[in-house]
Coordinates of C-alpha atoms in Angstrom, one line a residue:
Chain A
M1 CA 0.3 0.1 -0.2
S2 CA 1.7 3.7 -0.9
H3 CA 2.5 5.5 1.7
D4 CA -0.3 8.6 0.6
L5 CA -2.9 6.4 1.0
L6 CA -1.6 5.1 4.4
V7 CA -1.4 8.0 6.0
A8 CA -5.0 9.8 4.5
L9 CA -6.4 6.5 6.1
P10 CA -7.2 7.0 9.2
I11 CA -9.1 9.8 8.6
V12 CA -10.6 9.0 5.7
I13 CA -12.4 5.9 7.6
P14 CA -13.9 7.5 9.9
L15 CA -15.2 10.0 7.8
A16 CA -16.6 8.0 5.0
T17 CA -18.5 5.0 8.3
G18 CA -20.1 8.6 9.5
V19 CA -21.1 9.9 7.0
I20 CA -22.4 5.9 6.4
A21 CA -24.3 6.2 8.9
L22 CA -25.4 9.0 8.6
L23 CA -27.1 7.7 4.8
F24 CA -28.1 5.0 7.2
Y25 CA -30.1 7.7 9.8
D26 CA -34.0 6.0 10.0
S27 CA -32.4 2.4 10.7
R28 CA -30.6 2.0 14.0
D29 CA -29.7 -1.9 13.2
S30 CA -27.7 -1.0 9.5
Q31 CA -26.0 2.3 12.0
R32 CA -24.6 0.2 14.9
V33 CA -23.8 -2.2 12.1
I34 CA -21.5 -0.2 10.5
S35 CA -20.1 1.4 13.4
V36 CA -18.6 -1.3 14.7
I37 CA -17.0 -2.2 10.6
G38 CA -15.6 1.6 10.9
S39 CA -13.9 1.4 14.0
A40 CA -12.1 -1.3 13.7
A41 CA -11.1 -0.8 10.6
L42 CA -9.9 2.2 11.7
L43 CA -7.7 -0.2 14.6
L44 CA -6.1 -1.9 11.6
A45 CA -5.2 1.2 9.9
G46 CA -3.6 2.0 12.8
I47 CA -1.8 -1.1 13.2
A48 CA -0.9 -1.3 9.8
L49 CA 0.1 2.5 9.6
L50 CA 2.5 2.3 12.9
M51 CA 3.9 -0.9 11.6
T52 CA 5.2 1.1 8.2
A53 CA 6.5 4.3 10.9
R54 CA 8.6 1.7 12.5
A55 CA 9.7 -0.5 9.6
D56 CA 10.4 2.7 6.3
G57 CA 11.1 6.0 9.4
I58 CA 8.2 9.0 8.8
L59 CA 5.5 9.5 6.5
V60 CA 4.4 12.4 4.7
T61 CA 1.6 13.3 2.8
E62 CA 0.8 16.3 0.7
M63 CA -2.6 17.0 0.2
G64 CA -3.6 18.2 -3.3
G65 CA 0.7 17.7 -4.3
W66 CA 1.0 20.9 -3.2
P67 CA 4.6 20.8 -1.9
P68 CA 5.5 22.5 1.9
P69 CA 6.0 24.5 3.0
F70 CA 3.1 26.0 1.3
G71 CA 0.3 22.2 0.8
I72 CA -0.8 21.1 3.8
N73 CA 0.9 17.6 5.2
F74 CA 0.2 15.3 7.1
V75 CA 3.0 13.4 9.0
A76 CA 3.0 10.2 10.4
D77 CA 6.1 9.6 12.9
L78 CA 5.8 6.6 15.4
F79 CA 4.6 9.9 18.4
S80 CA 1.4 10.3 15.9
S81 CA 1.4 6.3 14.9
L82 CA 0.7 5.0 18.5
M83 CA -1.7 7.2 18.9
V84 CA -3.6 6.9 16.5
L85 CA -3.2 3.3 16.5
M86 CA -4.5 3.9 20.6
T87 CA -7.1 5.4 18.8
G88 CA -7.9 2.7 16.7
L89 CA -8.2 1.0 19.7
I90 CA -10.5 2.8 21.6
A91 CA -13.0 3.2 19.2
F92 CA -13.4 -0.6 19.0
T93 CA -13.7 -0.8 21.5
V94 CA -16.3 1.3 22.8
S95 CA -18.0 1.3 20.0
V96 CA -18.6 -2.4 20.5
Y97 CA -19.8 -1.0 23.5
S98 CA -22.3 1.5 23.2
L99 CA -24.4 -1.3 21.1
A100 CA -25.6 -3.0 24.9
T101 CA -25.4 0.2 26.3
M102 CA -26.4 3.1 24.1
D103 CA -30.1 3.8 24.2
P104 CA -31.8 3.6 21.6
R105 CA -33.6 7.2 21.7
R106 CA -30.1 8.1 21.1
E107 CA -29.2 6.0 18.7
S108 CA -31.5 7.4 16.4
F109 CA -30.4 11.1 17.1
G110 CA -27.2 11.1 15.5
Y111 CA -25.0 8.8 18.5
Y112 CA -22.6 7.4 15.6
P113 CA -22.1 9.3 12.8
L114 CA -20.7 11.9 15.3
F115 CA -19.6 9.3 17.0
H116 CA -17.2 8.2 13.8
I117 CA -16.6 12.1 13.3
L118 CA -15.6 13.2 16.2
L119 CA -13.1 10.2 15.8
M120 CA -11.9 12.1 12.1
G121 CA -11.1 15.2 14.3
I122 CA -9.0 13.2 17.1
T123 CA -6.9 11.5 13.9
G124 CA -6.5 14.2 11.6
S125 CA -5.4 16.1 15.1
F126 CA -2.8 13.7 15.8
L127 CA -1.3 13.6 11.6
T128 CA -1.6 16.6 10.4
G129 CA 1.6 18.7 10.0
D130 CA 0.0 21.8 9.7
M131 CA -0.3 24.6 13.2
F132 CA -3.3 25.8 11.2
N133 CA -5.1 22.6 10.0
L134 CA -4.5 21.7 14.1
F135 CA -7.1 24.2 15.2
V136 CA -9.4 22.9 12.2
W137 CA -8.8 19.6 13.9
F138 CA -9.8 20.9 16.8
E139 CA -12.9 22.8 15.5
V140 CA -14.0 19.6 14.2
M141 CA -13.2 17.5 17.5
L142 CA -14.6 20.2 19.8
I143 CA -18.3 20.6 18.2
S144 CA -19.3 16.8 17.9
S145 CA -17.8 16.1 21.1
F146 CA -20.2 19.4 22.4
V147 CA -23.1 17.5 20.4
L148 CA -22.0 14.2 22.1
I149 CA -21.9 15.4 25.4
A150 CA -25.4 17.3 24.9
L151 CA -26.6 14.8 22.5
G152 CA -29.6 13.3 25.1
G153 CA -30.9 16.9 26.4
E154 CA -31.1 15.8 30.3
R155 CA -30.7 19.0 32.5
P156 CA -26.0 17.6 33.8
Q157 CA -25.7 17.3 30.6
L158 CA -26.8 20.9 29.9
E159 CA -25.0 22.5 32.8
G160 CA -22.4 20.4 32.1
A161 CA -21.7 21.2 28.2
I162 CA -22.6 25.2 28.8
K163 CA -19.1 25.0 31.3
Y164 CA -17.6 22.4 28.7
V165 CA -18.6 24.7 25.3
A166 CA -17.6 27.8 27.3
L167 CA -14.1 26.7 27.9
N168 CA -13.4 25.1 24.3
L169 CA -14.4 28.2 23.2
I170 CA -11.9 30.4 25.3
S171 CA -9.4 27.6 24.1
S172 CA -9.8 28.0 20.5
A173 CA -9.9 32.0 20.5
I174 CA -6.5 32.2 22.0
L175 CA -5.4 29.5 19.3
L176 CA -6.8 31.3 17.2
G177 CA -4.4 34.4 18.3
A178 CA -1.2 32.3 18.7
I179 CA -1.9 31.3 15.4
G180 CA -1.6 35.0 14.1
L181 CA 0.8 35.9 16.5
L182 CA 3.0 33.1 15.1
Y183 CA 3.1 33.7 11.6
G184 CA 2.9 36.8 11.7
L185 CA 6.8 36.3 13.1
A186 CA 8.2 33.3 11.0
G187 CA 5.7 34.4 7.8
T188 CA 4.6 30.3 7.7
L189 CA 2.5 27.8 10.0
N190 CA 3.9 24.6 9.0
M191 CA 5.6 22.9 11.6
A192 CA 8.7 21.7 10.5
D193 CA 9.4 24.5 8.8
L194 CA 8.4 26.8 12.0
G195 CA 11.0 23.7 14.5
M196 CA 13.6 25.0 11.8
K197 CA 12.1 28.6 11.2
L198 CA 12.2 29.6 14.4
Q199 CA 15.8 27.5 15.6
D200 CA 17.8 30.9 15.3
V201 CA 16.3 34.2 16.1
D202 CA 17.3 37.1 17.6
E203 CA 14.8 37.5 19.2
P204 CA 13.9 34.4 21.2
W205 CA 11.7 35.7 24.7
L206 CA 9.3 36.5 21.5
V207 CA 9.5 33.6 20.8
T208 CA 8.3 31.9 23.5
T209 CA 5.4 34.3 24.6
V210 CA 4.1 33.2 21.8
G211 CA 4.5 29.7 23.3
M212 CA 3.0 30.5 26.2
L213 CA -0.3 31.0 24.4
F214 CA 0.1 27.7 22.9
L215 CA 1.4 26.3 25.8
V216 CA -2.5 28.0 27.5
S217 CA -4.3 26.9 24.8
F218 CA -3.7 23.4 24.6
G219 CA -3.5 23.4 28.5
I220 CA -6.6 24.2 28.7
K221 CA -8.0 21.3 26.5
A222 CA -5.4 19.0 28.0
A223 CA -6.4 19.4 31.9
V224 CA -3.5 21.1 32.8
F225 CA -4.3 22.9 36.5
P226 CA -4.8 24.9 37.0
M227 CA -7.4 25.5 34.1
F228 CA -8.7 21.8 34.5
F229 CA -11.9 23.3 35.9
W230 CA -14.3 22.2 32.8
L231 CA -13.3 18.1 32.5
P232 CA -14.6 16.9 37.1
A233 CA -17.7 19.9 36.1
S234 CA -19.1 18.1 32.6
Y235 CA -17.5 14.3 32.2
H236 CA -20.1 12.9 34.3
T237 CA -22.9 13.6 32.4
P238 CA -23.8 12.0 29.2
P239 CA -23.6 8.8 29.2
I240 CA -20.7 6.5 30.0
A241 CA -20.2 4.9 26.8
V242 CA -19.8 8.7 26.0
T243 CA -18.2 9.0 29.3
A244 CA -15.4 6.4 27.9
L245 CA -14.6 7.9 24.7
I246 CA -13.6 11.6 25.7
A247 CA -11.9 10.3 28.9
A248 CA -9.7 9.1 26.8
L249 CA -9.4 10.4 24.1
L250 CA -10.2 14.3 24.3
S251 CA -7.4 15.8 26.8
K252 CA -4.9 12.9 25.6
V253 CA -5.4 15.3 21.8
G254 CA -4.1 18.2 24.2
I255 CA -1.5 16.9 25.3
Y256 CA 0.1 15.1 22.4
A257 CA -0.6 19.2 20.8
L258 CA 1.7 20.0 23.9
V259 CA 4.4 17.3 23.5
R260 CA 4.4 18.1 19.8
A261 CA 4.6 22.0 19.9
F262 CA 7.4 21.8 22.9
T263 CA 9.4 19.6 20.7
L264 CA 9.8 20.5 17.1
I265 CA 8.4 23.9 17.5
F266 CA 9.2 26.1 21.4
T267 CA 12.8 24.9 22.0
Q268 CA 14.3 28.3 22.4
E269 CA 14.8 28.7 25.8
T270 CA 13.6 25.5 27.7
S271 CA 15.0 26.6 31.1
Y272 CA 12.7 28.6 31.1
T273 CA 9.3 27.1 29.3
H274 CA 10.3 23.5 30.5
Q275 CA 10.1 24.5 34.1
I276 CA 7.0 26.2 33.8
L277 CA 5.8 22.1 32.9
L278 CA 7.5 21.2 35.6
V279 CA 5.6 23.0 37.4
V280 CA 2.3 23.5 36.0
A281 CA 3.1 18.8 35.9
G282 CA 3.7 18.8 39.4
L283 CA 0.4 21.0 40.6
T284 CA -1.6 18.6 38.1
M285 CA -1.3 15.4 39.5
I286 CA -2.3 16.8 43.2
T287 CA -5.3 18.8 42.8
G288 CA -6.5 16.3 40.5
V289 CA -5.5 13.1 43.4
L290 CA -7.0 15.5 45.4
G291 CA -10.4 16.0 43.8
A292 CA -10.7 12.5 43.4
V293 CA -9.7 11.6 47.3
A294 CA -12.9 13.3 48.6
Q295 CA -15.3 11.9 45.6
Y296 CA -18.1 10.1 47.0
E297 CA -18.9 9.6 43.2
V298 CA -17.4 6.7 40.9
R299 CA -17.9 9.5 37.4
K300 CA -16.6 12.4 39.0
L301 CA -13.2 10.1 40.4
L302 CA -12.3 8.9 38.1
S303 CA -12.8 12.4 36.4
F304 CA -10.8 13.7 39.4
H305 CA -7.8 11.0 38.4
I306 CA -7.9 12.5 34.3
I307 CA -6.0 15.3 35.8
S308 CA -3.9 13.6 38.6
Q309 CA -2.3 11.8 35.4
I310 CA -2.0 14.4 32.5
G311 CA 0.5 15.8 34.9
Y312 CA 2.8 12.2 34.4
M313 CA 2.6 13.0 30.4
L314 CA 3.8 16.4 31.0
V315 CA 6.4 15.5 33.1
G316 CA 8.7 14.0 30.6
L317 CA 7.9 16.4 28.2
A318 CA 9.4 19.3 30.7
I319 CA 12.3 17.0 32.1
L320 CA 12.8 16.6 27.8
S321 CA 14.7 13.1 27.9
P322 CA 14.3 9.9 26.3
L323 CA 13.6 7.4 28.9
A324 CA 11.6 10.2 30.7
L325 CA 9.7 11.7 27.3
A326 CA 9.4 7.6 26.0
G327 CA 7.9 6.6 30.1
S328 CA 5.1 9.9 29.4
I329 CA 3.9 8.5 25.8
F330 CA 3.9 4.9 28.1
Y331 CA 1.2 6.9 31.2
I332 CA -0.5 8.5 27.8
I333 CA -0.7 5.0 26.4
H334 CA -1.6 3.1 29.6
N335 CA -4.4 5.5 31.1
M336 CA -6.1 5.7 28.0
V337 CA -6.6 1.5 27.7
T338 CA -6.9 1.1 31.8
K339 CA -9.5 4.5 32.4
T340 CA -11.4 3.8 29.4
N341 CA -11.8 0.9 31.2
L342 CA -12.1 1.6 35.0
F343 CA -15.4 4.1 33.3
L344 CA -17.0 0.9 30.8
I345 CA -17.3 -1.1 34.3
S346 CA -18.6 1.5 35.9
G347 CA -20.9 1.7 33.6
V348 CA -21.8 -2.3 33.7
A349 CA -22.0 -1.7 38.0
F350 CA -24.2 1.0 36.6
R351 CA -26.6 -1.6 34.5
L352 CA -26.2 -4.0 37.6
Q353 CA -27.8 -1.7 40.4
G354 CA -28.9 1.5 39.2
T355 CA -25.7 4.1 40.9
Y356 CA -22.6 5.8 40.5
E357 CA -22.6 6.6 44.3
L358 CA -20.4 4.2 46.4
K359 CA -21.9 4.6 48.7
K360 CA -24.6 3.0 47.9
L361 CA -23.7 0.8 45.6
G362 CA -21.4 -2.4 47.8
S363 CA -21.6 -6.0 47.3
L364 CA -20.4 -6.3 44.1
Y365 CA -17.9 -8.8 45.2
R366 CA -19.9 -11.1 45.8
Y367 CA -22.5 -11.7 43.4
H368 CA -20.0 -10.9 41.1
P369 CA -16.2 -11.5 41.3
W370 CA -15.9 -11.5 37.5
V371 CA -16.8 -7.8 36.8
S372 CA -14.7 -7.1 39.8
S373 CA -12.1 -9.0 39.0
L374 CA -12.1 -6.8 36.0
F375 CA -12.3 -3.9 38.1
F376 CA -9.8 -5.0 40.3
V377 CA -7.5 -5.6 37.0
S378 CA -8.1 -2.0 36.2
A379 CA -7.9 -0.3 39.6
M380 CA -4.4 -2.2 40.7
A381 CA -2.7 -0.8 37.0
L382 CA -4.0 2.4 37.9
A383 CA -2.7 2.8 41.2
G384 CA 0.3 0.8 39.4
M385 CA 0.6 -1.8 41.2
P386 CA 3.4 -4.7 38.7
P387 CA 2.6 -6.5 37.4
F388 CA 0.8 -4.6 35.7
S389 CA 1.0 -1.4 32.6
G390 CA 0.9 1.5 35.5
F391 CA 3.8 0.2 37.0
F392 CA 5.9 -0.2 33.9
A393 CA 4.9 3.4 32.6
K394 CA 5.7 4.8 36.6
L395 CA 8.9 3.2 36.4
T396 CA 10.0 4.7 33.6
L397 CA 9.6 8.1 34.6
V398 CA 10.8 7.9 37.6
R399 CA 14.0 6.2 35.8
G400 CA 14.0 9.0 33.6
S401 CA 13.5 11.6 36.6
L402 CA 15.8 10.2 38.9
E403 CA 18.1 10.1 36.3
L404 CA 19.0 13.9 35.8
E405 CA 17.9 14.6 39.6
H406 CA 14.3 16.3 39.3
Y407 CA 13.7 14.9 42.9
A408 CA 11.2 16.6 43.6
I409 CA 8.8 15.9 41.1
V410 CA 9.2 12.3 41.6
A411 CA 8.3 12.4 45.1
V412 CA 4.6 14.5 44.2
A413 CA 4.9 11.7 41.6
L414 CA 5.1 9.2 44.5
L415 CA 2.6 10.4 46.6
T416 CA 0.4 10.9 43.7
S417 CA 0.6 7.1 42.8
L418 CA 0.0 7.1 47.2
L419 CA -3.0 9.2 47.1
T420 CA -4.3 7.2 43.8
L421 CA -4.1 3.6 45.6
F422 CA -6.7 5.0 48.2
S423 CA -8.7 6.2 46.2
M424 CA -9.2 2.7 44.3
T425 CA -9.1 0.9 47.8
K426 CA -11.4 3.4 48.2
I427 CA -13.8 2.2 45.2
W428 CA -13.1 -0.9 45.8
T429 CA -14.6 -1.1 49.5
E430 CA -17.1 1.1 49.2
G431 CA -18.5 -0.3 46.3
Y432 CA -17.7 -3.7 45.7
W433 CA -16.7 -5.9 48.9
T434 CA -19.0 -4.4 51.3
P435 CA -22.7 -4.9 51.6
S436 CA -24.6 -3.0 49.7
P437 CA -27.3 -1.0 52.0
A438 CA -30.5 -3.4 50.6
E439 CA -28.2 -6.1 51.6
E440 CA -27.7 -4.9 55.4
E441 CA -31.9 -4.5 55.2
G442 CA -31.4 -9.0 55.2
K443 CA -32.9 -8.6 52.0
L444 CA -31.0 -9.4 48.2
P445 CA -29.2 -6.0 46.0
P446 CA -30.1 -5.0 43.0
G447 CA -29.3 -6.5 40.1
V448 CA -28.0 -10.1 41.3
D449 CA -29.4 -12.4 38.8
E450 CA -28.7 -9.9 36.4
F451 CA -26.4 -11.2 33.8
P452 CA -28.2 -15.0 33.5
G453 CA -25.9 -16.1 30.2
W454 CA -23.7 -14.8 27.1
T455 CA -27.0 -13.2 25.5
R456 CA -25.2 -11.3 22.9
N457 CA -25.5 -7.9 24.8
M458 CA -23.9 -9.9 27.5
V459 CA -20.8 -10.4 25.2
A460 CA -20.7 -6.8 23.6
M461 CA -20.2 -5.6 27.2
F462 CA -18.4 -7.4 28.5
L463 CA -15.6 -7.9 25.3
P464 CA -14.6 -4.7 25.6
I465 CA -13.6 -4.9 28.6
I466 CA -11.3 -8.6 28.6
I467 CA -9.9 -7.0 25.8
L468 CA -8.6 -4.0 27.2
A469 CA -8.6 -5.8 30.9
S470 CA -6.1 -8.4 29.5
L471 CA -4.3 -5.4 28.1
S472 CA -3.4 -3.3 30.8
V473 CA -1.3 -7.1 31.5
G474 CA -0.4 -7.6 28.6
M475 CA 1.9 -4.3 28.4
G476 CA 3.0 -5.2 32.1
I477 CA 4.2 -8.5 31.5
L478 CA 5.6 -7.9 27.7
A479 CA 7.2 -4.1 29.0
Q480 CA 10.0 -5.2 27.6
P481 CA 9.2 -4.4 23.8
V482 CA 6.6 -1.6 25.4
I483 CA 9.6 0.6 26.7
S484 CA 11.9 -0.2 23.7
L485 CA 8.8 0.6 21.4
L486 CA 8.5 3.8 22.9
V487 CA 11.8 4.8 23.4
E488 CA 12.3 4.8 19.5
T489 CA 9.6 7.2 18.9
A490 CA 10.7 9.7 22.0
E491 CA 14.1 9.6 20.7
Q492 CA 12.7 10.2 17.8
L493 CA 10.4 13.1 19.3
L494 CA 13.8 14.5 21.0
D495 CA 15.8 14.8 17.4
P496 CA 13.7 17.6 15.2
S497 CA 16.0 17.4 12.5
L498 CA 14.7 14.1 12.0
Y499 CA 11.0 15.6 11.7
I500 CA 12.1 18.6 9.8
E501 CA 13.6 16.5 6.9
S502 CA 11.3 14.3 6.6
V503 CA 8.9 16.7 5.4
I504 CA 10.6 19.1 3.7
G505 CA 13.4 16.8 2.4
D506 CA 17.4 18.6 1.9
E507 CA 16.3 21.6 -0.7
P508 CA 17.2 24.4 1.1
Chain B
M1 CA -2.0 51.7 11.8
E2 CA -1.2 48.5 13.9
T3 CA -1.5 50.9 17.1
L4 CA -5.1 52.0 16.8
M5 CA -5.7 47.5 15.8
A6 CA -4.2 46.5 18.2
I7 CA -5.8 49.2 20.8
L8 CA -9.2 47.4 19.5
I9 CA -8.4 44.2 19.4
G10 CA -7.3 45.1 23.1
C11 CA -11.4 46.5 23.8
L12 CA -12.7 44.3 21.9
F13 CA -10.7 40.8 24.2
A14 CA -11.3 43.3 27.1
S15 CA -15.3 43.3 26.3
G16 CA -15.5 39.7 26.0
I17 CA -13.6 39.1 28.9
Y18 CA -15.9 40.6 31.2
L19 CA -19.1 39.9 30.0
M20 CA -17.6 36.3 29.5
L21 CA -17.3 36.5 33.6
R22 CA -20.9 37.7 33.8
R23 CA -23.7 35.6 35.3
S24 CA -26.0 35.7 32.5
I25 CA -25.3 32.5 29.6
V26 CA -26.7 34.7 26.8
K27 CA -23.8 37.4 27.8
L28 CA -21.7 34.5 27.8
A29 CA -22.4 33.5 24.2
I30 CA -21.7 37.3 23.0
G31 CA -18.5 37.8 25.1
L32 CA -17.2 34.3 22.8
V33 CA -18.1 36.6 19.3
L34 CA -16.4 39.0 20.8
L35 CA -12.9 36.4 21.8
S36 CA -13.6 34.7 18.2
Q37 CA -13.9 38.4 16.7
S38 CA -11.1 40.2 18.6
A39 CA -8.8 36.9 17.0
N40 CA -9.7 36.9 13.9
L41 CA -8.3 40.6 13.9
L42 CA -5.6 39.3 15.3
I43 CA -5.0 37.7 12.5
F44 CA -5.2 39.9 10.1
T45 CA -2.9 42.1 12.3
A46 CA -0.9 40.1 13.2
A47 CA 0.2 39.1 9.8
G48 CA 1.3 42.1 8.8
L49 CA -1.2 45.0 7.3
T50 CA 0.3 45.5 3.9
R51 CA -2.1 48.4 1.7
G52 CA -1.5 46.8 -2.5
N53 CA -1.9 44.9 -5.6
P54 CA -3.6 41.5 -5.2
P55 CA -1.6 38.7 -5.6
L56 CA -1.6 37.5 -8.5
V57 CA 0.8 36.9 -11.1
S58 CA 0.2 38.2 -14.4
A59 CA 1.6 36.4 -17.7
G60 CA 5.3 36.3 -17.9
E61 CA 5.9 37.0 -14.5
S62 CA 6.9 35.2 -11.3
M63 CA 6.1 37.5 -8.9
P64 CA 2.9 40.0 -8.1
P65 CA 4.0 43.6 -9.0
L66 CA 5.4 44.7 -5.5
P67 CA 3.9 45.8 -3.1
Y68 CA 1.3 42.9 -2.3
A69 CA -1.4 42.1 -0.7
D70 CA -1.1 38.9 1.5
P71 CA -3.4 36.5 0.8
L72 CA -2.5 33.5 3.3
P73 CA -3.8 35.2 6.3
Q74 CA -7.0 36.8 4.6
A75 CA -7.6 33.0 4.0
L76 CA -6.9 32.3 7.3
V77 CA -9.5 34.5 8.9
L78 CA -12.0 33.5 6.4
T79 CA -11.8 29.8 7.3
A80 CA -12.3 31.2 10.8
I81 CA -15.5 32.8 10.1
V82 CA -16.6 30.1 9.0
I83 CA -15.6 27.7 11.7
G84 CA -16.6 30.3 14.3
F85 CA -19.9 30.8 12.5
G86 CA -20.7 27.1 13.1
V87 CA -19.8 27.1 16.3
L88 CA -21.6 30.2 17.1
A89 CA -24.5 28.6 16.2
F90 CA -24.3 25.6 18.1
T91 CA -23.3 27.1 20.9
L92 CA -26.5 29.6 20.6
V93 CA -29.3 26.2 20.5
L94 CA -27.4 25.1 23.6
V95 CA -28.4 28.9 24.9
K96 CA -31.6 28.4 24.6
R97 CA -32.3 24.5 25.8
V98 CA -30.1 25.3 28.6
Y99 CA -32.7 27.9 29.8
Q100 CA -36.1 25.8 28.8
T101 CA -34.3 23.6 31.1
V102 CA -32.7 24.8 33.7
G103 CA -35.6 28.1 33.8
T104 CA -32.9 30.6 34.6
D105 CA -30.9 32.6 31.9
D106 CA -28.1 32.6 35.7
L107 CA -24.3 30.4 35.6
D108 CA -24.5 30.6 39.6
E109 CA -27.6 28.6 39.5
M110 CA -25.8 25.2 37.1
R111 CA -23.6 24.4 39.6
S112 CA -25.2 20.7 40.5
T113 CA -22.2 19.4 38.0
D114 CA -19.3 21.1 39.7
G115 CA -18.3 19.2 41.6
F116 CA -16.7 19.7 45.2
K117 CA -19.5 18.9 46.8
D118 CA -21.8 15.4 46.6

């Protein structure tokens, strides 16, 4: 397959799926089939892209045949391909899970088309090599996520949506302004060209100022401290499949953009910019986890954990060593897998007992030991216990930081990790181990005989959970090949000349 | 001219942010409009305000006649306006639905999802 096609496929597949699903607007059943096929195809395209990018180096395609920096080009280096692959994985698992959990009303009002257009915005952001194009993909992604959050029109959804929309539009306005200033400074918006032209400017502080605008804008999208307040106010309001999807993917797009911008473009005054990133990372970790510890609603609790884990993802970027950056990327991948899984399992618990409140949940371990063990695996992975994926992600990150003697951030990371373990144990004891309020009164808890046998609905509900749980075990047991791939990825990111050369070529 | 534009953009940003800090959701929406318009103007200004010829290369030449205006920021602004328009349409519908469902336009009454209390 030609490289051009391979790089374009992750954008074309969701677009085609969304459009075809829209053509079958009246038929819910066809939309469900189309959606699963489309997301499976995206997953396969992601695998093919990563394998080719690893074998052949950075893949570049020029849209419309205009050579960079004049035309818009799409670039798939290892990091982009990895993120596209993860998007495909999350898309596939969540679309299967949606079959069992999405209510018919939302399904017939365009849930599946929106789902795939959102995916298109996300893969587009991961692959584009042009700053303004990145803004456009962000907007594609945002508008579909706005509708997905508000779809259904329940009061909490609308209240969450208004905050989500307002904060994200502010971030877009800042991004737009920053892009304008960047164009005024450099006269180009192609990322590779920017990376080349801004390396030896006369006034690096001017570039750094614009870089800070990008930091604020991407930081709002990634929900870093102190700009995360929209996230716990909105993420838990839509149905659990939507929550799992946006929790896994949207803030990671912000992180991706930060990593791309601060490894390729804004590397003039790293002692200043990356010091800020390090402080922000530490504060994000600790505030996120403290917020989580105080919560008793499973979805809100998990939303706060997203924030604290965003902090871990920033540490590697702030330290800028191959090992630490590899740890951060490991963290992104691990977090996408486990966090999605935790949301999906809490959806199962909701199906059983009809609540997300920890104080009302209970007895799940006694009556549903298998559901509980799947939760246990993901929760321990999130808290970073060996042998699951989270442990090795943390180990790589901590080792990378220790090598460069960043002791303070390591202390914060380990403290956060301890608090994460505490709040995961809280869910485990309150929700799964202690008897539910009904059982304490001598009655059977609700949902005891909810899962009588392997019906089609059951398969659609548990297949994604089992896939994700085995991945988080697998990434822990086979950590060596994963880490070597990620170190390769990080080294590619830390050597911008590779990226620039493969886009611009050797000619001046 | 640049100074004048800078002052104008600053005023627009300031009034946009002021409106967004009010409690009414309608003012929030208007604030968003002002904010995105000022960002558009910022692109336009930062890229350089040139009063010049259209950037059309006539037959036999390799460059447009100097001085020519840079067409790229105009294309960017145009794209941003279109996107902003779409987003604004959605925001207005959302504001209306929020008002219908919650029964108030006061943002302070919309705190049930904030997540800092049980």
